[in-house]
Amino acid sequence: GILQHPDGTVLKQLQPPPRGPREQEFYTKVYDSDCCDSVLLELREYLPKYFGVWSPPTAPNDTYLKLEDVTRKFNKPCIMDVKIGQKSYDPYASAEKIQQQVSKYPLMEEIGFLVLGMRVYHVSSDSYETQNQHYGRSLTKETVKDGISKFFHNGYCLRKDAIAASIQKIEKILEWFEGQQQLNFYASSLLFVYEGSCQATTVRLSDVTLAEKRGVPKRLLSGGDILEYNNNIHVINSTENGKIEASVSKGLSKFYALHKKACAKRHHSQLSLKVENLEQGNVWKSSTCITQEHLNGNVLPQLEKVFCHVPADTKESANVEVRMIDFAHVFPSNTKDEGYIYGLKNLITVLQSILDN
């Protein structure tokens, strides 16, 4: 397994020859301080940083690869390991090895990827749900979309922002593969990580909050009328008349405004909630006078549009990492890695279909 080093890196024990030395050689070549190959220099962007090898003083013959801990910056990291490619065996595999690998997941050639495991944080229960490789191998052409979407569901809603950000990062890796003919990758994976914790999830309406109605643990709540949802909504300012302006993701021209004021001459607990899209003069409005007894009614879908179902084009809104890992079967080549490219394209298609639907 992967061990944690006190300095914050992770340690991956070197596999027996030839796999271990081959993976070490790969990292050494890519991270050579004298490297001037633009293809390899760009590849570094998509890998965990490599800090050489390490051996414990008590067992100097045990060798570990010292790597960046991609999950370190996350509070509640949601993690998924997806093997990429049409073949999980390399060109030098024996007939027995080929049969063994094919029998594990016969659909690998057709689907182009295999979910090896996932760990998803559920806000509602403040706990993790874990799936192992048997889960991934149970997925068919018909169920693989739902199987992948499970990773992006936090118990309340589908994290479309994390999906969109993941797609963008995969597309960058795909661009690299389309432009290189030096290396072919077999039985290699993509590691997906996104922030699962909700720093906040609600708009406070009078003395009742939607989060309380929906059972969000109270420790997730803090003071104020509007709270952040995983950094997707950033409060810009609060004016004297109670208007709060918020932007969805940094650097975007799309803004949402939440207006809170008492409905004139109505019950003191009735509030007006208006959501506006101000982009390029196109205004989408939904305004409802809400009473406490209506909190479980039509307003919830409107709030979910803001807090859960963030538009798919906010690709930089989520804190997401997608890195290539596992390089025990990387070989020199003079052709494009068509099997890996096929897997990346198919994975993008599946993720995009989750967004579109």
Coordinates of C-alpha atoms in Angstrom, one line a residue:
G1 CA 0.0 0.0 0.0
I2 CA 0.8 3.7 0.0
L3 CA 2.5 4.9 3.2
Q4 CA 2.6 8.5 4.6
H5 CA 6.0 10.1 5.2
P6 CA 6.3 12.6 8.1
D7 CA 7.2 15.3 5.6
G8 CA 3.9 15.2 3.9
T9 CA 4.9 13.0 0.9
V10 CA 3.7 9.5 0.2
L11 CA 5.8 6.4 -0.2
K12 CA 5.1 3.7 -2.8
Q13 CA 7.1 0.6 -2.3
L14 CA 9.1 -0.4 -5.4
Q15 CA 7.6 -3.5 -7.1
P16 CA 9.7 -6.6 -7.9
P17 CA 11.7 -6.5 -11.2
P18 CA 11.0 -5.7 -13.9
R19 CA 8.0 -3.5 -12.9
G20 CA 9.6 -1.6 -10.0
P21 CA 12.8 -0.6 -11.8
R22 CA 10.8 0.3 -14.9
E23 CA 8.6 2.7 -12.9
Q24 CA 11.6 4.2 -11.2
E25 CA 13.3 4.7 -14.5
F26 CA 10.2 6.4 -15.9
Y27 CA 10.1 8.9 -13.0
T28 CA 13.8 9.5 -13.1
K29 CA 13.7 10.2 -16.9
V30 CA 10.7 12.6 -16.6
Y31 CA 12.1 14.5 -13.6
D32 CA 15.8 14.5 -14.7
S33 CA 17.1 18.0 -13.8
D34 CA 18.9 18.1 -17.1
C35 CA 15.7 17.2 -19.1
C36 CA 15.1 19.6 -22.0
D37 CA 12.5 17.4 -23.8
S38 CA 9.4 19.6 -24.1
V39 CA 7.1 16.5 -24.2
L40 CA 8.5 15.2 -20.9
L41 CA 8.6 18.6 -19.3
E42 CA 4.9 19.1 -20.1
L43 CA 4.1 15.6 -18.8
R44 CA 5.3 16.7 -15.3
E45 CA 2.1 18.8 -15.1
Y46 CA 0.0 15.6 -15.1
L47 CA 2.0 13.5 -12.6
P48 CA 2.6 13.6 -8.9
K49 CA 5.9 15.3 -8.2
Y50 CA 8.7 12.9 -7.8
F51 CA 11.3 13.3 -5.0
G52 CA 13.5 10.3 -5.7
V53 CA 13.7 7.0 -3.8
W54 CA 13.8 6.5 0.0
S55 CA 14.6 3.6 2.3
P56 CA 13.9 3.3 6.0
P57 CA 16.9 3.1 8.2
T58 CA 15.7 -0.1 9.7
A59 CA 15.3 -1.8 6.3
P60 CA 17.8 -0.3 3.9
N61 CA 17.0 -2.9 1.2
D62 CA 13.3 -1.8 1.0
T63 CA 13.0 0.9 -1.6
Y64 CA 10.2 3.3 -1.9
L65 CA 9.3 6.0 -4.5
K66 CA 8.8 9.3 -2.8
L67 CA 5.9 11.1 -4.4
E68 CA 3.7 14.2 -3.9
D69 CA 0.5 13.5 -1.8
V70 CA -2.1 14.8 -4.3
T71 CA -4.8 14.6 -1.6
R72 CA -2.9 16.6 1.0
K73 CA -4.5 20.0 0.3
F74 CA -8.1 18.6 0.6
N75 CA -10.2 18.6 3.8
K76 CA -12.5 15.7 2.8
P77 CA -10.9 14.3 -0.3
C78 CA -13.1 12.2 -2.6
I79 CA -10.8 9.9 -4.5
M80 CA -11.3 7.6 -7.6
D81 CA -8.7 5.4 -9.4
V82 CA -9.5 4.7 -13.0
K83 CA -7.3 2.5 -15.1
I84 CA -7.1 3.8 -18.7
G85 CA -6.6 2.1 -22.0
Q86 CA -8.0 -0.8 -24.1
K87 CA -5.4 -3.2 -22.8
S88 CA -4.3 -3.7 -19.2
Y89 CA -1.3 -5.9 -20.3
D90 CA 1.8 -4.7 -22.0
P91 CA 3.3 -5.9 -25.4
Y92 CA 5.7 -8.3 -23.6
A93 CA 3.0 -10.1 -21.5
S94 CA 2.8 -13.8 -21.8
A95 CA -0.3 -15.5 -23.2
E96 CA -1.2 -16.6 -19.7
K97 CA -0.9 -13.0 -18.4
I98 CA -3.0 -11.7 -21.3
Q99 CA -5.7 -14.2 -20.6
Q100 CA -5.6 -13.4 -16.9
Q101 CA -6.0 -9.6 -17.5
V102 CA -8.7 -10.0 -20.2
S103 CA -10.8 -12.3 -17.9
K104 CA -10.7 -9.7 -15.1
Y105 CA -12.6 -7.2 -17.3
P106 CA -13.6 -8.4 -20.8
L107 CA -15.1 -5.0 -21.6
M108 CA -11.8 -3.2 -21.2
E109 CA -11.2 -3.1 -24.9
E110 CA -14.7 -1.8 -25.7
I111 CA -15.1 0.7 -22.8
G112 CA -11.4 1.8 -22.6
F113 CA -11.3 2.3 -18.8
L114 CA -12.0 0.5 -15.6
V115 CA -12.9 1.9 -12.2
L116 CA -10.4 0.4 -9.7
G117 CA -12.0 2.0 -6.6
M118 CA -13.5 5.1 -5.1
R119 CA -14.0 6.8 -1.8
V120 CA -16.7 9.4 -1.6
Y121 CA -17.5 11.7 1.2
H122 CA -21.3 12.1 2.0
V123 CA -22.2 15.4 3.6
S124 CA -25.5 14.0 4.9
S125 CA -23.9 11.3 7.1
D126 CA -20.4 12.9 7.6
S127 CA -18.9 9.6 6.4
Y128 CA -17.2 8.0 3.5
E129 CA -18.6 5.4 1.1
T130 CA -16.0 3.1 -0.4
Q131 CA -16.1 0.9 -3.5
N132 CA -13.4 -1.5 -4.5
Q133 CA -12.3 -3.0 -7.9
H134 CA -15.1 -5.5 -7.8
Y135 CA -17.6 -2.6 -8.1
G136 CA -15.8 -1.4 -11.2
R137 CA -15.7 -4.8 -12.8
S138 CA -19.4 -5.2 -12.3
L139 CA -20.1 -2.1 -14.5
T140 CA -21.4 -2.8 -18.0
K141 CA -21.8 -0.6 -21.0
E142 CA -25.3 0.2 -19.8
T143 CA -24.4 0.9 -16.2
V144 CA -20.9 2.5 -16.4
K145 CA -22.4 6.0 -16.6
D146 CA -24.3 5.6 -13.4
G147 CA -21.3 3.9 -11.8
I148 CA -19.1 6.9 -12.5
S149 CA -21.7 9.4 -11.5
K150 CA -21.8 7.8 -8.0
F151 CA -18.4 9.2 -7.4
F152 CA -19.7 12.7 -7.9
H153 CA -22.7 12.5 -5.7
N154 CA -22.3 13.8 -2.2
G155 CA -25.6 12.4 -0.7
Y156 CA -27.5 15.6 -1.5
C157 CA -26.7 16.4 -5.1
L158 CA -24.6 15.7 -8.1
R159 CA -21.4 17.8 -8.0
K160 CA -21.6 19.0 -11.6
D161 CA -18.9 21.5 -10.9
A162 CA -16.4 18.8 -10.1
I163 CA -17.4 16.8 -13.2
A164 CA -16.9 19.8 -15.4
A165 CA -13.5 20.6 -13.9
S166 CA -12.5 16.9 -14.3
I167 CA -13.4 16.9 -17.9
Q168 CA -11.3 20.0 -18.6
K169 CA -8.3 18.4 -16.9
I170 CA -8.7 15.1 -18.8
E171 CA -8.9 17.1 -22.0
K172 CA -5.4 18.6 -21.3
I173 CA -4.0 15.1 -20.8
L174 CA -5.6 14.0 -24.0
E175 CA -4.0 16.9 -25.8
W176 CA -0.6 15.7 -24.5
F177 CA -1.2 12.2 -25.8
E178 CA -2.4 13.4 -29.2
G179 CA 0.9 15.3 -29.5
Q180 CA 3.5 12.7 -28.5
Q181 CA 4.8 9.4 -30.0
Q182 CA 7.5 8.7 -27.5
L183 CA 5.8 6.6 -24.8
N184 CA 2.9 4.0 -24.6
F185 CA 1.2 3.4 -21.3
Y186 CA -0.3 0.1 -20.1
A187 CA -2.2 -0.6 -16.8
S188 CA -1.7 3.0 -15.9
S189 CA -4.4 5.0 -14.1
L190 CA -5.9 8.5 -13.6
L191 CA -6.3 9.6 -10.0
F192 CA -9.3 11.9 -9.4
V193 CA -9.5 14.0 -6.3
Y194 CA -12.1 16.7 -5.4
E195 CA -13.1 18.4 -2.2
G196 CA -16.1 16.7 -0.6
S197 CA -16.7 18.9 2.4
C198 CA -19.2 21.7 2.1
Q199 CA -17.9 24.8 3.8
A200 CA -21.5 25.8 3.8
T201 CA -24.6 24.9 2.0
T202 CA -27.5 27.2 2.6
V203 CA -29.3 30.5 2.5
R204 CA -30.9 31.4 5.8
L205 CA -34.6 32.3 5.5
S206 CA -36.0 34.0 8.6
D207 CA -35.4 31.7 11.6
V208 CA -35.5 28.5 9.5
T209 CA -32.7 27.4 7.2
L210 CA -33.0 25.0 4.3
A211 CA -30.1 23.0 5.6
E212 CA -32.0 22.4 8.8
K213 CA -35.1 21.4 6.8
R214 CA -33.0 19.0 4.8
G215 CA -31.0 17.6 7.7
V216 CA -27.6 19.1 7.1
P217 CA -25.5 18.7 10.3
K218 CA -25.6 21.9 12.3
R219 CA -21.9 22.0 12.6
L220 CA -21.7 22.8 8.9
L221 CA -23.7 26.0 9.4
S222 CA -22.2 29.3 10.4
G223 CA -23.6 32.8 10.9
G224 CA -24.7 35.1 8.1
D225 CA -27.5 35.0 5.5
I226 CA -25.5 33.3 2.7
L227 CA -22.9 30.7 3.1
E228 CA -20.4 29.2 0.6
Y229 CA -20.9 25.9 -1.1
N230 CA -17.5 24.4 -1.7
N231 CA -16.1 27.7 -2.9
N232 CA -18.5 27.8 -5.9
I233 CA -20.4 30.8 -4.5
H234 CA -18.3 33.7 -3.3
V235 CA -20.0 36.6 -1.5
I236 CA -19.0 39.9 -3.1
N237 CA -20.8 42.4 -0.9
S238 CA -23.8 43.0 1.2
T239 CA -25.5 46.4 0.8
E240 CA -27.5 48.3 3.4
N241 CA -30.8 47.2 1.9
G242 CA -30.0 43.6 2.4
K243 CA -29.0 42.7 -1.2
I244 CA -26.3 40.1 -1.4
E245 CA -24.3 39.7 -4.6
A246 CA -22.5 36.4 -5.3
S247 CA -20.4 35.1 -8.2
V248 CA -20.2 31.5 -9.3
S249 CA -16.6 30.6 -9.8
K250 CA -13.7 33.0 -10.2
G251 CA -13.0 34.8 -13.4
L252 CA -16.4 34.2 -15.0
S253 CA -18.8 36.8 -16.3
K254 CA -21.8 35.0 -15.0
F255 CA -23.2 36.3 -11.7
Y256 CA -26.1 35.3 -9.5
A257 CA -27.8 37.8 -7.2
L258 CA -29.8 36.7 -4.2
H259 CA -32.3 39.3 -3.0
K260 CA -33.8 39.0 0.4
K261 CA -36.5 41.4 1.6
A262 CA -39.8 41.2 3.3
C263 CA -42.8 41.0 1.1
A264 CA -44.7 44.2 1.5
K265 CA -47.6 44.0 4.1
R266 CA -47.2 40.2 4.4
H267 CA -46.4 37.9 7.3
H268 CA -43.0 38.7 8.8
S269 CA -41.7 35.3 7.9
Q270 CA -42.5 35.6 4.2
L271 CA -39.5 36.5 2.1
S272 CA -38.8 37.1 -1.5
L273 CA -36.1 35.1 -3.2
K274 CA -35.0 36.1 -6.7
V275 CA -32.2 34.5 -8.7
E276 CA -30.9 36.4 -11.6
N277 CA -28.5 35.5 -14.4
L278 CA -26.9 38.8 -15.5
E279 CA -24.7 37.4 -18.2
Q280 CA -24.7 39.5 -21.5
G281 CA -28.1 41.0 -20.7
N282 CA -29.9 37.7 -20.6
V283 CA -31.9 37.6 -17.4
W284 CA -33.4 34.5 -16.0
K285 CA -35.6 35.2 -13.0
S286 CA -37.5 33.1 -10.5
S287 CA -39.3 35.0 -7.7
T288 CA -41.3 33.4 -5.0
C289 CA -42.8 34.6 -1.7
I290 CA -41.8 31.9 0.7
T291 CA -43.3 31.0 4.0
Q292 CA -41.8 28.6 6.5
E293 CA -44.3 25.9 5.7
H294 CA -43.3 26.2 2.0
L295 CA -39.6 25.5 2.6
N296 CA -40.0 21.9 1.4
G297 CA -41.9 23.0 -1.7
N298 CA -41.0 24.6 -5.0
V299 CA -38.2 26.8 -3.7
L300 CA -35.9 23.8 -3.1
P301 CA -35.4 23.0 -6.7
Q302 CA -34.6 26.7 -7.3
L303 CA -31.9 26.8 -4.6
E304 CA -30.4 23.6 -5.9
K305 CA -29.8 25.3 -9.2
V306 CA -27.6 27.7 -7.3
F307 CA -26.0 25.5 -4.7
C308 CA -25.8 22.0 -6.2
H309 CA -26.4 22.0 -9.9
V310 CA -23.8 24.6 -10.9
P311 CA -23.8 25.2 -14.6
A312 CA -21.5 22.9 -16.6
D313 CA -19.5 25.8 -18.0
T314 CA -18.0 26.7 -14.6
K315 CA -15.1 24.4 -15.3
E316 CA -12.7 26.1 -13.0
S317 CA -15.1 26.4 -10.1
A318 CA -14.2 23.2 -8.3
N319 CA -11.1 22.2 -6.4
V320 CA -10.2 19.2 -8.5
E321 CA -7.0 17.2 -9.3
V322 CA -6.6 14.7 -12.0
R323 CA -3.2 13.0 -12.2
M324 CA -1.6 10.1 -14.0
I325 CA -0.3 7.4 -11.8
D326 CA 1.2 3.8 -12.0
F327 CA 3.9 3.5 -14.5
A328 CA 5.3 0.0 -14.1
H329 CA 4.2 -0.7 -17.8
V330 CA 5.4 2.3 -19.7
F331 CA 7.4 1.6 -22.9
P332 CA 9.2 3.6 -25.6
S333 CA 7.3 3.9 -28.8
N334 CA 7.3 5.6 -32.2
T335 CA 3.5 5.8 -32.5
K336 CA 0.6 7.4 -30.7
D337 CA -0.8 5.6 -27.8
E338 CA -4.1 4.9 -29.4
G339 CA -5.4 2.6 -26.7
Y340 CA -4.9 5.2 -24.0
I341 CA -6.3 7.9 -26.2
Y342 CA -9.4 5.8 -26.9
G343 CA -9.9 5.4 -23.1
L344 CA -9.6 9.1 -22.4
K345 CA -12.0 10.0 -25.1
N346 CA -14.6 7.5 -23.9
L347 CA -14.3 8.6 -20.3
I348 CA -14.8 12.2 -21.4
T349 CA -17.9 11.1 -23.3
V350 CA -19.3 9.4 -20.3
L351 CA -18.6 12.3 -18.0
Q352 CA -20.1 14.7 -20.5
S353 CA -23.3 12.6 -20.8
I354 CA -23.7 12.8 -17.0
L355 CA -23.6 16.6 -17.3
D356 CA -25.9 16.8 -20.3
N357 CA -28.6 14.7 -18.6

